[in-house]
PDB file of C-alpha atoms in Angstrom:
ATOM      1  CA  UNK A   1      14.939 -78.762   0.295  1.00  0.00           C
ATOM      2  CA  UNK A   2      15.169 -80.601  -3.189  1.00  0.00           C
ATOM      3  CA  UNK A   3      16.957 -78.738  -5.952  1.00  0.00           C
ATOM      4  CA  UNK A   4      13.706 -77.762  -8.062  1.00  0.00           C
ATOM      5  CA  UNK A   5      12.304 -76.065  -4.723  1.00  0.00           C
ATOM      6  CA  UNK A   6      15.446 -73.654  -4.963  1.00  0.00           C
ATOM      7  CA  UNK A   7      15.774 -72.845  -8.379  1.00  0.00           C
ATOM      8  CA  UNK A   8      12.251 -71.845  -8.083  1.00  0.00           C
ATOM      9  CA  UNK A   9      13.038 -70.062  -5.356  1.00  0.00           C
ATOM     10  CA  UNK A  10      15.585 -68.359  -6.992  1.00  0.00           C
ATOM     11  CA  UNK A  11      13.926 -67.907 -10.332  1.00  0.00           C
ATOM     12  CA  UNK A  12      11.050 -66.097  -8.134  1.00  0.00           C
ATOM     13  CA  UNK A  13      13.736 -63.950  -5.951  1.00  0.00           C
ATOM     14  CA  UNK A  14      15.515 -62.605  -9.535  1.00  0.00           C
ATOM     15  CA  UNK A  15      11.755 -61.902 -11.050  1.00  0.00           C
ATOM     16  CA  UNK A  16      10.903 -59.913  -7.920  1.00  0.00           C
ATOM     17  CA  UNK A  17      14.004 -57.973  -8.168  1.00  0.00           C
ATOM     18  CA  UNK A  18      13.478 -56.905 -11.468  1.00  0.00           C
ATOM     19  CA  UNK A  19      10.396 -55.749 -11.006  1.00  0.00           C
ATOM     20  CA  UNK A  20      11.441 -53.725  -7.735  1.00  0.00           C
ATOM     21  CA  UNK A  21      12.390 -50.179  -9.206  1.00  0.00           C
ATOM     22  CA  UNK A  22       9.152 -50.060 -10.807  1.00  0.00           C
ATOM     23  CA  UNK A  23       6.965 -51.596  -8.180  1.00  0.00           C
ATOM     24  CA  UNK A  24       8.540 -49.205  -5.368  1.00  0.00           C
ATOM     25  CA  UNK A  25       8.836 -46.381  -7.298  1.00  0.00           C
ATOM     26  CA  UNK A  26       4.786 -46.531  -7.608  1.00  0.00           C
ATOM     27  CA  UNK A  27       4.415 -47.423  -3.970  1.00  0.00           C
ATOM     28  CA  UNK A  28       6.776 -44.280  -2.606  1.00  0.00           C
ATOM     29  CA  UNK A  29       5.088 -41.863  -5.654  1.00  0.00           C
ATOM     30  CA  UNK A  30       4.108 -38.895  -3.318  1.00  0.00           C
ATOM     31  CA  UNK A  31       2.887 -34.873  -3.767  1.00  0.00           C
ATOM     32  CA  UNK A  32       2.031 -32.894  -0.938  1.00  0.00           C
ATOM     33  CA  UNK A  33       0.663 -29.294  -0.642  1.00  0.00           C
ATOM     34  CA  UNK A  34       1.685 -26.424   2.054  1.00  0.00           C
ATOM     35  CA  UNK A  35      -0.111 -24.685   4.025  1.00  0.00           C
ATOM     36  CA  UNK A  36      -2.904 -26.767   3.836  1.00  0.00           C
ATOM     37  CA  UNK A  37      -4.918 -24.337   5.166  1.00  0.00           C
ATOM     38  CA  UNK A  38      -3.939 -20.414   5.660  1.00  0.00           C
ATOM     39  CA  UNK A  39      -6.292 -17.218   5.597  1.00  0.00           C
ATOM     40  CA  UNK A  40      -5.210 -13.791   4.088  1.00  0.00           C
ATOM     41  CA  UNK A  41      -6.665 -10.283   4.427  1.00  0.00           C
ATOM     42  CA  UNK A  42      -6.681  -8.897   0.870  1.00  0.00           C
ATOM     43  CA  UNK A  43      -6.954  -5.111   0.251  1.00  0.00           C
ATOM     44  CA  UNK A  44      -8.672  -3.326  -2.073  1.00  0.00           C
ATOM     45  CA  UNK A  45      -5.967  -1.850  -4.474  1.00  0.00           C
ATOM     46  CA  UNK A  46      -3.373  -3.769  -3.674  1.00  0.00           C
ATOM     47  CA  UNK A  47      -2.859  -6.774  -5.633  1.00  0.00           C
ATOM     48  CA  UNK A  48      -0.800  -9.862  -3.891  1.00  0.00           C
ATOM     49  CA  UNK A  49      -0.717 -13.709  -4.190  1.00  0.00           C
ATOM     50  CA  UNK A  50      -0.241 -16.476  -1.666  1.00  0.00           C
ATOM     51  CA  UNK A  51       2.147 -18.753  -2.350  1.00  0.00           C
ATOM     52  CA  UNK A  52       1.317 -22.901  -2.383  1.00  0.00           C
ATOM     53  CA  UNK A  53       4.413 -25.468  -2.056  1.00  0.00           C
ATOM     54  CA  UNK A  54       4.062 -28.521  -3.907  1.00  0.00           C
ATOM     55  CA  UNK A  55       6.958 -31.088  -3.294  1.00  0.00           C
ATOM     56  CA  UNK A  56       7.518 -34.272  -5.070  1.00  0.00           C
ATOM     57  CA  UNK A  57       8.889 -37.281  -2.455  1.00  0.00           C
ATOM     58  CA  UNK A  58       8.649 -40.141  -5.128  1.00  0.00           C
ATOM     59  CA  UNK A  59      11.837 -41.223  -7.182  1.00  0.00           C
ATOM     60  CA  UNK A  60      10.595 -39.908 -10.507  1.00  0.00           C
ATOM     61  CA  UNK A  61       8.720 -36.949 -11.918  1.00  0.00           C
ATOM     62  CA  UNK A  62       5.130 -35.970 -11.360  1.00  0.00           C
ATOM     63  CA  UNK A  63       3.600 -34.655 -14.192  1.00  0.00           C
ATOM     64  CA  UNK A  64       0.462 -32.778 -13.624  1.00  0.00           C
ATOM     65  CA  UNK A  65      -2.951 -31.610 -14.666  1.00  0.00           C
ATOM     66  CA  UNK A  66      -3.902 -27.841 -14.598  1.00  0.00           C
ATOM     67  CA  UNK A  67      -4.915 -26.888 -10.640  1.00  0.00           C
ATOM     68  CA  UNK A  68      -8.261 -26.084 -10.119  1.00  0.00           C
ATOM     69  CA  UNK A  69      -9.163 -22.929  -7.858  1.00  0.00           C
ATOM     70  CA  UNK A  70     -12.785 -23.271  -6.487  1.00  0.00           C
ATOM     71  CA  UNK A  71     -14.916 -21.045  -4.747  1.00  0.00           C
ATOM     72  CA  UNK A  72     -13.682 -17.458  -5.978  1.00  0.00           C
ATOM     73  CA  UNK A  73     -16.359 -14.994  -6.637  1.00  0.00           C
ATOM     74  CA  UNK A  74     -15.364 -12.165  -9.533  1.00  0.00           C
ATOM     75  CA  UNK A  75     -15.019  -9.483  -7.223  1.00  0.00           C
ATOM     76  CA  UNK A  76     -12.499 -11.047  -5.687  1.00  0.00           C
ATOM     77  CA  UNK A  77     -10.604 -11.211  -8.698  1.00  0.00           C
ATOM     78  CA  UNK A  78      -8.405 -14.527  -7.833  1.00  0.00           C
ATOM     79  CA  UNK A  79      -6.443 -16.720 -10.237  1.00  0.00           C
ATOM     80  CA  UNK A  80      -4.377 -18.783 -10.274  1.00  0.00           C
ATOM     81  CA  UNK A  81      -0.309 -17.996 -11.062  1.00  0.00           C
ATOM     82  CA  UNK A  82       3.018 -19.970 -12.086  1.00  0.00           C
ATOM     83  CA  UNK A  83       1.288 -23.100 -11.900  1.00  0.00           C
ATOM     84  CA  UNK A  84       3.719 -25.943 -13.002  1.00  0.00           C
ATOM     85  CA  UNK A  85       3.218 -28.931 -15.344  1.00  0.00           C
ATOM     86  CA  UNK A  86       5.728 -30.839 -13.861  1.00  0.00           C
ATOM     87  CA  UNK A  87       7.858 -31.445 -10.613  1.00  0.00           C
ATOM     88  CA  UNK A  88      10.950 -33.331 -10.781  1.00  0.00           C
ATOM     89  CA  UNK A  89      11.704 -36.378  -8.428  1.00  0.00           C
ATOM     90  CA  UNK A  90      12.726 -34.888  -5.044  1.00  0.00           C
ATOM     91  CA  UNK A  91      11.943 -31.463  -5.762  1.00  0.00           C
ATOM     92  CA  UNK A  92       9.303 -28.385  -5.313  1.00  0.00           C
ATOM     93  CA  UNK A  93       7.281 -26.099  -6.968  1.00  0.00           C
ATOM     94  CA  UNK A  94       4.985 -22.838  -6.141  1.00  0.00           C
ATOM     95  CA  UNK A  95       2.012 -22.032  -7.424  1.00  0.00           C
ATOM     96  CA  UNK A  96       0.663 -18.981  -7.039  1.00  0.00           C
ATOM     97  CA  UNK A  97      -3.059 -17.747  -5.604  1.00  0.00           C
ATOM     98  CA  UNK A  98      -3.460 -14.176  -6.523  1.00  0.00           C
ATOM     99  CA  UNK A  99      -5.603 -12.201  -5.120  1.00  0.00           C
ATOM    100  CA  UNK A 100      -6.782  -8.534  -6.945  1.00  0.00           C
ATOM    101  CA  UNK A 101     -10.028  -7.661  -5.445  1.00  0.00           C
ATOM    102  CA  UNK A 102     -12.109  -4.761  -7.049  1.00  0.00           C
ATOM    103  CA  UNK A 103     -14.506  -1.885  -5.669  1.00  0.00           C
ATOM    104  CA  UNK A 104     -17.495  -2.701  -3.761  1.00  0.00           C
ATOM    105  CA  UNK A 105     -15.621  -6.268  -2.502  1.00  0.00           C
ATOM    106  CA  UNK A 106     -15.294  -4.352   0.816  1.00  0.00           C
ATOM    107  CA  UNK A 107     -16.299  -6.853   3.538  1.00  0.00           C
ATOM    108  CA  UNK A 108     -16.298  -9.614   1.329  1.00  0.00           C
ATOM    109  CA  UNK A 109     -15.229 -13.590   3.405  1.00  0.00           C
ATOM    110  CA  UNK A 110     -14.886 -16.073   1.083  1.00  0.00           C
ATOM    111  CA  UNK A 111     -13.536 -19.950   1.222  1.00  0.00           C
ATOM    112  CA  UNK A 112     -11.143 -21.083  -1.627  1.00  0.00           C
ATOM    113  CA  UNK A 113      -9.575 -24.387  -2.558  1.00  0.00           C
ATOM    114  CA  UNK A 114      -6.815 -25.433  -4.936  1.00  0.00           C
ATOM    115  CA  UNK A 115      -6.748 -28.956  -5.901  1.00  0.00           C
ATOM    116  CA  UNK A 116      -3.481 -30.100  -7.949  1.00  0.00           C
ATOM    117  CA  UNK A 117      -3.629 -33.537  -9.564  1.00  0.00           C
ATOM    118  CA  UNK A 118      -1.127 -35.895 -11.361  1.00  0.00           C
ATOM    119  CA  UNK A 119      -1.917 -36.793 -14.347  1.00  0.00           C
ATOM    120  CA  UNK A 120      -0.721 -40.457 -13.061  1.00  0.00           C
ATOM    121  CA  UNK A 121      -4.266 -41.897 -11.636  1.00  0.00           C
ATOM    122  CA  UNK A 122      -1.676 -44.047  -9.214  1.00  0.00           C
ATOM    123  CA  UNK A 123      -0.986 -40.774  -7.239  1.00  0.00           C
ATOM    124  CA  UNK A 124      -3.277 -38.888  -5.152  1.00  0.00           C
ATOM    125  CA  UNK A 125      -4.466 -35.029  -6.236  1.00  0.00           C
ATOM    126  CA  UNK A 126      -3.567 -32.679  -3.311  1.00  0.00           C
ATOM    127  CA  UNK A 127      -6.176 -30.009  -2.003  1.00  0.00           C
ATOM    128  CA  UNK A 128      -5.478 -26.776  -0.101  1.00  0.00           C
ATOM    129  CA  UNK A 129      -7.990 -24.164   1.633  1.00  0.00           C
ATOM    130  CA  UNK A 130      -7.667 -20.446   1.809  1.00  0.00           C
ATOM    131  CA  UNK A 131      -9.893 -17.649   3.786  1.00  0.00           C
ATOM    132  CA  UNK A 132      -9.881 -14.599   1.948  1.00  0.00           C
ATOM    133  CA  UNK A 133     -11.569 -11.497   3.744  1.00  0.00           C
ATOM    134  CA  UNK A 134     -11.100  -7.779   1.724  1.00  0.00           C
ATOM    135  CA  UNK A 135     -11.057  -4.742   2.976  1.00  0.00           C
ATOM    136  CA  UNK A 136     -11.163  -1.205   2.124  1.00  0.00           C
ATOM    137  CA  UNK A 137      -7.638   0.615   2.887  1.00  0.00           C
ATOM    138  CA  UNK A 138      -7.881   3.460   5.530  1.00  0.00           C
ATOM    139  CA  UNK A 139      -7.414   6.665   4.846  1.00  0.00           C
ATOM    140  CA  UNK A 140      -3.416   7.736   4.241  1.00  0.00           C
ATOM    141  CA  UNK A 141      -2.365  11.069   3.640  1.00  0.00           C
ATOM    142  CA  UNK A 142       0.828  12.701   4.259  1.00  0.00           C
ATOM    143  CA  UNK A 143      -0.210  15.445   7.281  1.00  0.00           C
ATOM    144  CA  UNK A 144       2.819  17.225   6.378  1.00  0.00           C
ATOM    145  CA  UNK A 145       5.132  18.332   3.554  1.00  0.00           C
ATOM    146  CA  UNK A 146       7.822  16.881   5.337  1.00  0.00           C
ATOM    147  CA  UNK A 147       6.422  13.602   5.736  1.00  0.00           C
ATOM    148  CA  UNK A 148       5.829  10.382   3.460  1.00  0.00           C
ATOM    149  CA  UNK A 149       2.040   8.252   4.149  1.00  0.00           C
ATOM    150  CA  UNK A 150       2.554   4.583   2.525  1.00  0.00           C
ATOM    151  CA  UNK A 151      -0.195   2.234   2.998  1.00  0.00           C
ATOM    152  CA  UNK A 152       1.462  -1.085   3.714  1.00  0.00           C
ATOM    153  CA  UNK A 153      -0.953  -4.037   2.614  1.00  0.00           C
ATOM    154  CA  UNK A 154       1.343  -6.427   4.747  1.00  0.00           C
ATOM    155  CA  UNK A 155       0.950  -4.931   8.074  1.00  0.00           C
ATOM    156  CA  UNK A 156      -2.171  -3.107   6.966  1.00  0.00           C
ATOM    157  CA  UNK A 157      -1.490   0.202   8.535  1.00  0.00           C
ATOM    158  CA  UNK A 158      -0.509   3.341   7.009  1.00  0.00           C
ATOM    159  CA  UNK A 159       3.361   3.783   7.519  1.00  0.00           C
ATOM    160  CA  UNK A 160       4.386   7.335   7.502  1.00  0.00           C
ATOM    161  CA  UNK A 161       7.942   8.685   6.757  1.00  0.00           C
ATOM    162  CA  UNK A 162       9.480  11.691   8.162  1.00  0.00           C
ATOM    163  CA  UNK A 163      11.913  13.607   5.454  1.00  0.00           C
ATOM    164  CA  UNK A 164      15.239  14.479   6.990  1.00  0.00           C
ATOM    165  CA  UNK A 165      15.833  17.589   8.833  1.00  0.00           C
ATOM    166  CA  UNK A 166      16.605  20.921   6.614  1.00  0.00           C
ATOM    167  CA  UNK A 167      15.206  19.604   3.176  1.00  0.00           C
ATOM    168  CA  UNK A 168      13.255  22.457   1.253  1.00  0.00           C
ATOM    169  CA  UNK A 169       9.886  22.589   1.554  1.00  0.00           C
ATOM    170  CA  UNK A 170       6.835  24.666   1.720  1.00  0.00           C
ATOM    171  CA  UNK A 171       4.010  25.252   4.026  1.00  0.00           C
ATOM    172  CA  UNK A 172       2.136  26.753   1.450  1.00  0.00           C
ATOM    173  CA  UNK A 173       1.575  30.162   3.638  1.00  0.00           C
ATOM    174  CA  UNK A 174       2.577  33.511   2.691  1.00  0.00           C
ATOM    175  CA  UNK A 175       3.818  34.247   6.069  1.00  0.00           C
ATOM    176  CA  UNK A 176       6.849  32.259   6.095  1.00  0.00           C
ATOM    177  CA  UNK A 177       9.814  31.827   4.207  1.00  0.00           C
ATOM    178  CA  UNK A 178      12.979  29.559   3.654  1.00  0.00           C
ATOM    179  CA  UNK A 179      10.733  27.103   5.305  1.00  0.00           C
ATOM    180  CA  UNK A 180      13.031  23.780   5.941  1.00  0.00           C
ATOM    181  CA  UNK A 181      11.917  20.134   7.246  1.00  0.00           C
ATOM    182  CA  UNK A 182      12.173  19.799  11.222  1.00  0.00           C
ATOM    183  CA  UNK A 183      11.216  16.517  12.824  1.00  0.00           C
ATOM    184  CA  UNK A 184       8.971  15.809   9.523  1.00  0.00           C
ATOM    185  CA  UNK A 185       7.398  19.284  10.294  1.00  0.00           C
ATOM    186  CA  UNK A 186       7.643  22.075   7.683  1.00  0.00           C
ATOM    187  CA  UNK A 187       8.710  25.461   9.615  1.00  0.00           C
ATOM    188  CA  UNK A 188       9.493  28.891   8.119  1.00  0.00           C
ATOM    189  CA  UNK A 189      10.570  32.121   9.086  1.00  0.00           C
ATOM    190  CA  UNK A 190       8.039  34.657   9.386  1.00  0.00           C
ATOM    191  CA  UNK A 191       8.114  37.595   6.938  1.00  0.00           C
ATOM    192  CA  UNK A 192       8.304  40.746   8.323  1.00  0.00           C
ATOM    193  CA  UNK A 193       4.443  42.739   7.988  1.00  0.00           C
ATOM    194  CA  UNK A 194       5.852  46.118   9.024  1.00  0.00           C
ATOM    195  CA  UNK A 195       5.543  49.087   6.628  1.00  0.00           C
ATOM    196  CA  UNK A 196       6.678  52.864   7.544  1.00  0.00           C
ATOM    197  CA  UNK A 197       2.941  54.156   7.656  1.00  0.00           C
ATOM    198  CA  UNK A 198       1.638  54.775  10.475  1.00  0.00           C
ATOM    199  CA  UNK A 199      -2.076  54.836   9.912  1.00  0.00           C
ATOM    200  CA  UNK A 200      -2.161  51.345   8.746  1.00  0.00           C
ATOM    201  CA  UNK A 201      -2.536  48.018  10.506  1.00  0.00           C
ATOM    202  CA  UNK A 202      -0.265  45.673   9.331  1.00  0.00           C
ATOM    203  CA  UNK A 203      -1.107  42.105   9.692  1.00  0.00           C
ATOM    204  CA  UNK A 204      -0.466  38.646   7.463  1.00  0.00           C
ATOM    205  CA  UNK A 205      -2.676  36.501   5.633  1.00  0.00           C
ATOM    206  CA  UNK A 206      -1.379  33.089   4.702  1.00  0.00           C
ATOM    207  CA  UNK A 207      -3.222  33.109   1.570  1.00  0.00           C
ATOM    208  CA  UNK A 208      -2.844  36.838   0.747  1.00  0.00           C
ATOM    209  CA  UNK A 209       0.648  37.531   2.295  1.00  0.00           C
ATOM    210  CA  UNK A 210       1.213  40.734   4.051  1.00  0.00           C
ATOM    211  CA  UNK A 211      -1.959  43.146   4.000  1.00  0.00           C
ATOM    212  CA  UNK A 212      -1.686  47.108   5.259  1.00  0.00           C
ATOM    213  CA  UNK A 213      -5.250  48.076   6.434  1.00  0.00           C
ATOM    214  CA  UNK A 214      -5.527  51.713   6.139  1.00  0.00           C
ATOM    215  CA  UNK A 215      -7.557  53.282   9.183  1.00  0.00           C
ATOM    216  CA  UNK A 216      -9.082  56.581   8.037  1.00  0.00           C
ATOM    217  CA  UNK A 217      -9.230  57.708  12.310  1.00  0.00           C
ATOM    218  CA  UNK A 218      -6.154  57.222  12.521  1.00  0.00           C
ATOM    219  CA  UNK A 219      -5.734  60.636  10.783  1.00  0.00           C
ATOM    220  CA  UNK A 220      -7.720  62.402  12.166  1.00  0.00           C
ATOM    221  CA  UNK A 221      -6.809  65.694  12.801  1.00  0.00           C
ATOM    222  CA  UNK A 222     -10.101  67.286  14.112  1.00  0.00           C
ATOM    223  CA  UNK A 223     -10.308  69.790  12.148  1.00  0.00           C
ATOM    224  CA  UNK A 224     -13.526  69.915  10.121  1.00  0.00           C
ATOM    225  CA  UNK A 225     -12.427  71.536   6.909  1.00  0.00           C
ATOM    226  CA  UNK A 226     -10.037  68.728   6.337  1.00  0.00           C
ATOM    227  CA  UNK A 227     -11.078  65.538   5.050  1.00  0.00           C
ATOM    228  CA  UNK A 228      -8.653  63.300   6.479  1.00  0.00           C
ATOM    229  CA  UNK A 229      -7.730  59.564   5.329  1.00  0.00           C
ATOM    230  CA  UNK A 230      -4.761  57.029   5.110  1.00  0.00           C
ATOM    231  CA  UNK A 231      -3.399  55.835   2.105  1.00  0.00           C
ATOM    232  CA  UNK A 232      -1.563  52.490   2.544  1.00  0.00           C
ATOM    233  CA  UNK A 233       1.209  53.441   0.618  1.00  0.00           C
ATOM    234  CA  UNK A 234       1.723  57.033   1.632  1.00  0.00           C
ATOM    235  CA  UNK A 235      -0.505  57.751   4.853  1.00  0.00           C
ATOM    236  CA  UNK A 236      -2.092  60.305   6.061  1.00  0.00           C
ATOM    237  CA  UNK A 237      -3.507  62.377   3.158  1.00  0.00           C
ATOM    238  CA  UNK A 238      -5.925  65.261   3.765  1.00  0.00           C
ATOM    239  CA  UNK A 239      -7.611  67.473   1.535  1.00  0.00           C
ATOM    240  CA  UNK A 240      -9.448  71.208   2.045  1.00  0.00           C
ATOM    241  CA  UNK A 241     -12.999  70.963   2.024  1.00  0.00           C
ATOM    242  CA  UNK A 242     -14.862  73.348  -0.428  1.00  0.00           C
ATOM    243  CA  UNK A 243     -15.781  76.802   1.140  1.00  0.00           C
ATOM    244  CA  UNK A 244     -19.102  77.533   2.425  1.00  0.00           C
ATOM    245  CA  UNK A 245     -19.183  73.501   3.544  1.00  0.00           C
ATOM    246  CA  UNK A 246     -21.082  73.478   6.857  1.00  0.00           C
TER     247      UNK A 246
END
C-alpha cells in the first residue's frame, strides 16, 4: 500500500478512537424496570407500596423525567413514592407504587402502569404493569382477654396471639376471681355463693355477683297465726297475726 493510503488509514483509526467513549457510551446507555409485571391484593385500611427497581447498565448517569402512573382510579388512592431524578452509571433506584385504598373500594380490579423516561431522547422510557384488587379486611377480634387478634395485610389473615400463662386478667364475671391467663384462656376461681341462711337459695350471676333468693316456704312453720318469711340476711322471721284473724 502507498504511504498516503496509510496515513489515511491511520488518521481515520486515531479519529475513530477519539470518538469511541462517546459513541459507545450512547450505544451501551441502558434502564430497565423490575418486575415488569406483578399483581398485589391491597386492603382496605392498610396502606402499603410496591416497590419498582430501576437499574442503570450504561457508563454514565441517567437523568430522568417524573414517572407517570396510569390507570389509578381515586378510590384506590395510588401514587407514586421516592421517585428518583437521577441514577448513577451502574447503579439502582426504587420507586415506590403506593397503594391506600378508601371505603367502598371493596372489590375493586384495576390495571396500572408506570412508565419512567430519560430525559436523554437516545435512551428508551421503561414501562411496568401492576394488578391491584382491594378488599375488605375480615373480621378480627381478640375471642379472649388472654389473646392478641392482628390483621396481617401480608398474609391476609387475622394472626392471633396467645398472652403467656399466669398474666392478670379478667373475664369480666362476678363469679370468679384472681382470674390468670391459661393457654390464651382467661380462668378464675369461683367465689364462694354460700351464706349461713338457710331459707335462701344461693346462686351466682356473672353480672350481679352472688345473689341469696329468699324462699318464703321455706319457713313455713304451719301454723296459721304466724306469718312466716325469710329474710336474706337474717332468715326465717315470723310475726303473730292480729287476734280474731280467721
Amino acid at each position: 500500500p502507498s504511504l498516503i493510503a496509510v496515513g489515511s488509514c491511520v488518521g481515520l483509526c486515531a479519529g475513530l478512537a477519539a470518538c469511541e467513549p462517546v459513541f459507545l457510551d450512547a450505544l451501551v446507555a441502558d434502564l430497565t424496570i423490575t418486575p415488569s409485571s406483578t399483581s398485589r391484593v391491597a386492603w382496605i385500611g392498610y396502606p402499603s407500596s410496591v416497590p419498582f427497581v430501576l437499574a442503570n447498565t450504561a457508563r454514565v448517569g441517567l437523568d430522568l423525567s417524573a414517572p407517570v402512573l396510569e390507570g389509578a382510579p381515586p378510590l384506590l388512592g395510588a401514587s407514586l413514592l421516592n421517585a428518583p431524578a437521577r441514577i448513577e452509571s451502574a447503579h439502582t433506584a426504587t420507586v415506590d407504587v403506593g397503594l391506600a385504598p378508601q371505603q367502598g373500594a371493596d372489590g375493586l380490579r384495576v390495571a396500572l402502569s408506570i412508565t419512567v423516561t430519560p430525559i436523554d431522547d437516545d435512551i428508551a422510557s421503561v414501562s411496568a404493569s401492576l394488578s391491584v384488587e382491594v378488599r375488605a379486611p375480615p373480621p378480627c377480634v381478640a375471642r379472649d382477654p388472654c389473646e392478641t387478634a392482628t390483621f396481617d395485610p401480608l398474609l391476609g389473615e387475622c394472626v392471633r396471639t396467645a398472652h403467656p400463662d399466669g398474666e392478670v386478667c379478667s373475664d369480666g364475671s362476678l363469679c370468679t376471681e384472681e382470674d390468670r391467663c391459661s393457654s390464651g384462656t382467661c380462668l378464675g376461681r369461683a367465689v364462694s355463693c354460700v351464706d349461713v341462711v338457710d331459707c335462701t337459695i344461693d346462686t351466682c350471676d356473672p353480672e350481679r355477683g352472688c345473689v341469696f333468693e329468699p324462699i318464703d316456704a321455706r319457713c313455713e312453720d304451719d301454723n296459721p297465726c304466724t306469718a312466716d318469711a325469710c329474710v336474706a340476711d337474717r332468715g326465717c322471721a315470723r310475726t303473730v297475726v292480729v287476734d280474731g284473724t280467721p
